[in-house]
Short mmCIF file of C-alpha atoms in Angstrom, two decimals:
data_model
loop_
_atom_site.label_atom_id
_atom_site.label_comp_id
_atom_site.label_asym_id
_atom_site.label_seq_id
_atom_site.Cartn_x
_atom_site.Cartn_y
_atom_site.Cartn_z
CA UNK A 187 23.32 3.04 -12.79
CA UNK A 188 23.48 -0.51 -13.36
CA UNK A 189 20.10 -3.68 -12.89
CA UNK A 190 21.87 -5.27 -9.69
CA UNK A 191 22.67 -2.40 -7.90
CA UNK A 192 19.03 -0.34 -8.69
CA UNK A 193 16.65 -3.32 -8.40
CA UNK A 194 13.83 -1.17 -7.28
CA UNK A 195 13.83 1.16 -9.75
CA UNK A 196 13.64 -1.29 -12.04
CA UNK A 197 10.95 -2.98 -11.33
CA UNK A 198 8.86 0.12 -11.02
CA UNK A 199 9.76 0.45 -14.66
CA UNK A 200 7.88 -3.17 -15.10
CA UNK A 201 5.43 -2.18 -12.84
CA UNK A 202 4.81 1.32 -14.53
CA UNK A 203 5.29 -0.32 -18.24
CA UNK A 204 2.94 -3.64 -17.13
CA UNK A 205 0.13 -1.45 -16.31
CA UNK A 206 0.25 1.52 -19.10
CA UNK A 207 0.41 -1.57 -21.99
CA UNK A 208 4.33 -0.72 -22.51
CA UNK A 209 4.05 2.71 -22.46
CA UNK A 210 8.38 2.99 -22.43
CA UNK A 211 11.13 1.68 -24.70
CA UNK A 212 14.50 1.59 -23.71
CA UNK A 213 15.14 4.51 -24.80
CA UNK A 214 12.54 6.31 -22.34
CA UNK A 215 14.35 4.25 -19.58
CA UNK A 216 17.32 4.65 -20.32
CA UNK A 217 17.13 8.70 -20.57
CA UNK A 218 15.59 9.18 -17.05
CA UNK A 219 17.30 6.80 -16.15
CA UNK A 220 20.59 9.76 -16.43
CA UNK A 221 18.16 12.37 -15.42
CA UNK A 222 17.31 10.48 -11.96
CA UNK A 223 21.45 10.39 -11.62
CA UNK A 224 22.04 14.02 -12.95
CA UNK A 225 19.97 15.39 -10.23
CA UNK A 226 20.65 13.10 -7.99
CA UNK A 227 24.33 14.26 -7.89
CA UNK A 228 23.62 17.82 -8.28
CA UNK A 229 20.86 17.50 -5.46
CA UNK A 230 24.06 16.27 -3.46
CA UNK A 231 26.29 18.56 -4.14
CA UNK A 232 24.34 21.58 -4.09
CA UNK A 233 23.11 19.85 -0.32
CA UNK A 234 26.18 19.43 0.73
CA UNK A 235 27.52 23.41 -0.05
CA UNK A 236 24.44 25.34 1.80
CA UNK A 237 25.71 23.34 5.15
CA UNK A 238 27.70 26.27 5.01
CA UNK A 239 25.25 27.56 8.39
CA UNK A 240 25.50 26.12 11.48
CA UNK A 241 22.59 24.42 12.18
CA UNK A 242 20.70 26.77 9.68
CA UNK A 243 23.27 24.88 6.92
CA UNK A 244 20.44 21.66 7.47
CA UNK A 245 17.52 23.43 6.36
CA UNK A 246 18.74 25.39 3.67
CA UNK A 247 20.50 21.57 2.22
CA UNK A 248 16.81 19.78 2.84
CA UNK A 249 15.27 22.56 0.98
CA UNK A 250 17.10 22.18 -1.19
CA UNK A 251 17.37 18.82 -2.38
CA UNK A 252 13.57 18.84 -1.99
CA UNK A 253 13.01 21.34 -4.39
CA UNK A 254 14.86 19.46 -7.61
CA UNK A 255 13.12 16.59 -6.70
CA UNK A 256 9.85 18.62 -8.59
CA UNK A 257 12.29 19.43 -11.18
CA UNK A 258 12.38 16.30 -11.18
CA UNK A 259 9.44 15.20 -12.08
CA UNK A 260 8.54 18.01 -14.98
CA UNK A 261 12.07 16.51 -16.44
CA UNK A 262 10.93 12.78 -16.30
CA UNK A 263 6.89 13.75 -17.78
CA UNK A 264 8.84 15.37 -20.38
CA UNK A 265 10.54 12.26 -21.33
CA UNK A 266 7.23 10.02 -21.52
CA UNK A 267 4.85 12.90 -23.00
CA UNK A 268 2.51 13.77 -19.80
CA UNK A 269 1.42 17.22 -19.39
CA UNK A 270 0.88 17.59 -15.46
CA UNK A 271 0.73 21.67 -14.57
CA UNK A 272 3.82 23.02 -12.57
CA UNK A 273 1.78 23.39 -9.66
CA UNK A 274 0.76 20.27 -9.75
CA UNK A 275 3.54 18.40 -10.26
CA UNK A 276 5.47 20.72 -7.05
CA UNK A 277 2.19 19.90 -4.95
CA UNK A 278 3.44 15.77 -6.03
CA UNK A 279 7.56 16.75 -5.75
CA UNK A 280 7.23 18.64 -1.43
CA UNK A 281 4.53 15.93 -0.97
CA UNK A 282 6.58 13.16 -2.23
CA UNK A 283 9.89 13.94 -0.53
CA UNK A 284 8.31 14.98 3.23
CA UNK A 285 6.38 11.58 3.18
CA UNK A 286 9.82 9.84 2.80
CA UNK A 287 11.98 11.20 5.44
CA UNK A 288 8.95 11.03 7.75
CA UNK A 289 8.77 7.61 7.07
CA UNK A 290 11.96 6.72 7.23
CA UNK A 291 13.91 7.93 10.43
CA UNK A 292 17.33 6.90 8.94
CA UNK A 293 17.11 10.59 6.98
CA UNK A 294 15.26 12.14 10.03
CA UNK A 295 18.16 11.04 12.02
CA UNK A 296 21.06 11.95 9.79
CA UNK A 297 19.56 15.25 9.06
CA UNK A 298 19.80 16.01 13.02
CA UNK A 299 23.02 15.02 12.92
CA UNK A 300 24.40 17.11 10.30
CA UNK A 301 22.32 19.79 12.03
CA UNK A 302 24.38 18.81 15.16
CA UNK A 303 28.47 18.25 14.27
CA UNK A 304 27.48 21.72 11.91
CA UNK A 305 28.27 23.15 15.09
CA UNK A 306 32.05 21.75 15.52
CA UNK A 307 34.65 23.73 14.07
CA UNK A 308 36.02 22.00 10.48
CA UNK A 309 36.30 18.30 11.31
CA UNK A 310 32.08 18.54 12.35
CA UNK A 311 31.07 20.34 9.68
CA UNK A 312 33.21 18.44 7.16
CA UNK A 313 31.08 15.26 8.36
CA UNK A 314 28.43 17.15 7.95
CA UNK A 315 28.42 18.75 4.21
CA UNK A 316 29.41 14.74 4.15
CA UNK A 317 26.69 13.62 5.62
CA UNK A 318 24.36 16.01 3.65
CA UNK A 319 26.14 15.14 -0.37
CA UNK A 320 24.89 10.89 1.08
CA UNK A 321 21.37 12.43 1.69
CA UNK A 322 20.65 14.26 -1.45
CA UNK A 323 21.25 11.82 -3.59
CA UNK A 324 19.40 9.11 -1.83
CA UNK A 325 16.28 11.96 -1.49
CA UNK A 326 16.10 12.08 -5.08
CA UNK A 327 16.82 8.66 -6.03
CA UNK A 328 13.67 7.60 -3.70
CA UNK A 329 11.60 9.86 -5.12
CA UNK A 330 12.41 9.23 -8.62
CA UNK A 331 11.00 5.76 -7.88
CA UNK A 332 8.88 6.39 -5.67
CA UNK A 333 7.22 8.71 -8.53
CA UNK A 334 7.56 5.81 -10.99
CA UNK A 335 4.81 4.32 -8.43
CA UNK A 336 2.78 7.42 -7.99
CA UNK A 337 2.46 7.13 -11.91
CA UNK A 338 1.54 3.68 -11.79
CA UNK A 339 -1.33 3.95 -9.64
CA UNK A 340 -2.67 6.76 -10.65
CA UNK A 341 -3.12 5.20 -14.14
CA UNK A 342 -4.75 2.79 -12.24
CA UNK A 343 -7.03 4.48 -10.84
CA UNK A 344 -8.49 6.81 -13.44
CA UNK A 345 -6.60 5.26 -16.89
CA UNK A 346 -4.60 7.83 -17.14
CA UNK A 347 -1.68 10.34 -15.52
CA UNK A 348 -4.63 12.65 -14.33
CA UNK A 349 -3.46 14.88 -10.75
CA UNK A 350 -3.69 17.39 -9.00
CA UNK A 351 -3.11 19.15 -5.86
CA UNK A 352 -6.25 17.61 -4.49
CA UNK A 353 -7.63 15.05 -0.94
CA UNK A 354 -7.74 12.51 -3.46
CA UNK A 355 -4.29 13.02 -4.65
CA UNK A 356 -2.80 13.08 -1.38
CA UNK A 357 -4.83 9.63 -0.48
CA UNK A 358 -2.57 8.54 -3.06
CA UNK A 359 0.63 9.52 -2.81
CA UNK A 360 0.34 8.65 1.06
CA UNK A 361 -0.41 4.99 -0.15
CA UNK A 362 2.44 4.69 -2.38
CA UNK A 363 4.85 5.72 -0.01
CA UNK A 364 3.41 3.27 2.36
CA UNK A 365 3.56 0.67 -0.24
CA UNK A 366 6.66 1.84 -1.86
CA UNK A 367 9.35 -0.01 0.98
CA UNK A 368 10.75 2.57 1.47
CA UNK A 369 13.43 1.85 4.15
CA UNK A 370 14.95 -1.15 0.86
CA UNK A 371 14.55 2.34 -1.79
CA UNK A 372 16.90 3.77 0.59
CA UNK A 373 19.41 1.29 1.14
CA UNK A 374 19.26 0.80 -2.38
CA UNK A 375 19.85 4.81 -3.20
CA UNK A 376 23.14 4.41 -0.80
CA UNK A 377 24.52 1.66 -2.99
CA UNK A 378 24.45 3.89 -5.90
CA UNK A 379 25.66 7.28 -3.77
CA UNK A 380 28.41 4.76 -3.71
CA UNK A 381 28.87 3.83 -6.63
CA UNK A 382 28.20 7.19 -8.28
CA UNK A 383 30.90 8.24 -5.78
CA UNK A 384 33.38 5.03 -6.58
CA UNK A 385 33.15 6.13 -9.97
CA UNK A 386 34.74 9.53 -9.76
CA UNK A 387 30.79 11.12 -11.18
CA UNK A 388 30.44 13.34 -7.51
CA UNK A 389 34.33 14.39 -7.05
CA UNK A 390 33.69 15.51 -10.86
CA UNK A 391 30.05 17.07 -10.32
CA UNK A 392 32.24 18.76 -6.93
CA UNK A 393 34.78 20.39 -9.56
CA UNK A 394 32.47 21.98 -12.17
CA UNK A 395 28.75 22.15 -11.45
CA UNK A 396 26.35 22.09 -13.83
CA UNK A 397 22.67 22.70 -13.40
CA UNK A 398 20.58 19.78 -13.62
CA UNK A 399 18.14 20.61 -15.75
CA UNK A 400 20.29 22.37 -19.13
CA UNK A 401 23.40 21.58 -18.57
CA UNK A 402 24.45 24.82 -18.32
CA UNK A 403 27.69 25.66 -15.31
CA UNK A 404 26.63 26.70 -11.45
CA UNK A 405 28.32 28.13 -9.01
CA UNK A 406 27.48 27.31 -5.54
CA UNK A 407 26.26 31.12 -4.53
CA UNK A 408 23.34 31.15 -7.22
CA UNK A 409 19.68 30.58 -5.73
CA UNK A 410 18.75 30.01 -9.47
CA UNK A 411 19.98 28.92 -12.92
CA UNK A 412 21.02 31.64 -15.40
CA UNK A 413 19.72 29.38 -17.88
CA UNK A 414 16.93 27.81 -17.72
CA UNK A 415 16.19 29.35 -14.42
CA UNK A 416 15.95 25.97 -12.47
CA UNK A 417 15.92 26.61 -8.22
CA UNK A 418 18.64 25.82 -7.36
CA UNK A 419 18.04 26.71 -3.03
#
C-alpha cells in the first residue's frame, strides 16, 4: 500500500493521531497497514473460495468476509493497545460492515450480480468468484478506514476509546459511516485491490492460503483456523 493509492486511509491515521495527541507512531501505522492488507487479501480469497454453491455462495462469501471485519479490529486494537471486549468488537464490526454495504449501492448490486452469475455453469461461476474476490478486499479496506474514523469520533466523544453494544455506539457508527465518504473509500479500495492483484499478492495467497490472524496454513474447506481458532467462514 502506498500513500497515493491509499490517501483516505492515511487521512484516517492523521485524524486519529491529531485527535489523540500523537497516539500513533510510524511503527504502529506500518503495522496496521500490513494488517489491513493481510486481512483484505484473505477476505478476498476466502470469499471467492466460498462461492461454490449457486445463489447461496454469495451469502456465504459475504458472511465470511464480514466475519473477518471484527477480527481485523481485534488486531488493530492490539497494535494500538486498546482493550475492548470481544462482544463489543463483534457488534461494532457487524454494524460497520452492514452500514458500508447498505450505504454503497455498488456493493449491493455487485453481490446481487455475483449471485445471479453463480447459476451459470463455468463462466458465470468464474465471474462470480472474481467479483467476490474484489468485494472481499474492498469490504475489509473500507471497514478499516471507517473503524479508524470511528475511533477518532469515539475519542472525541468520550476522551478515551470506550464503547460497547449500546444505542449510543450504534449512533456513533451510523454518523461515522455517513461522514466517511464511503463511495470514495470504496473507489480507493478498488485501486488497492488492483495494486495487490498486479503485484502478485492475490495470486500468491490463492496458491497458499494463510490465516490472516496468525499466519498458519489453512485450506478452503476450514471453518476455523486450527492454530488460533479464528472463524474463517
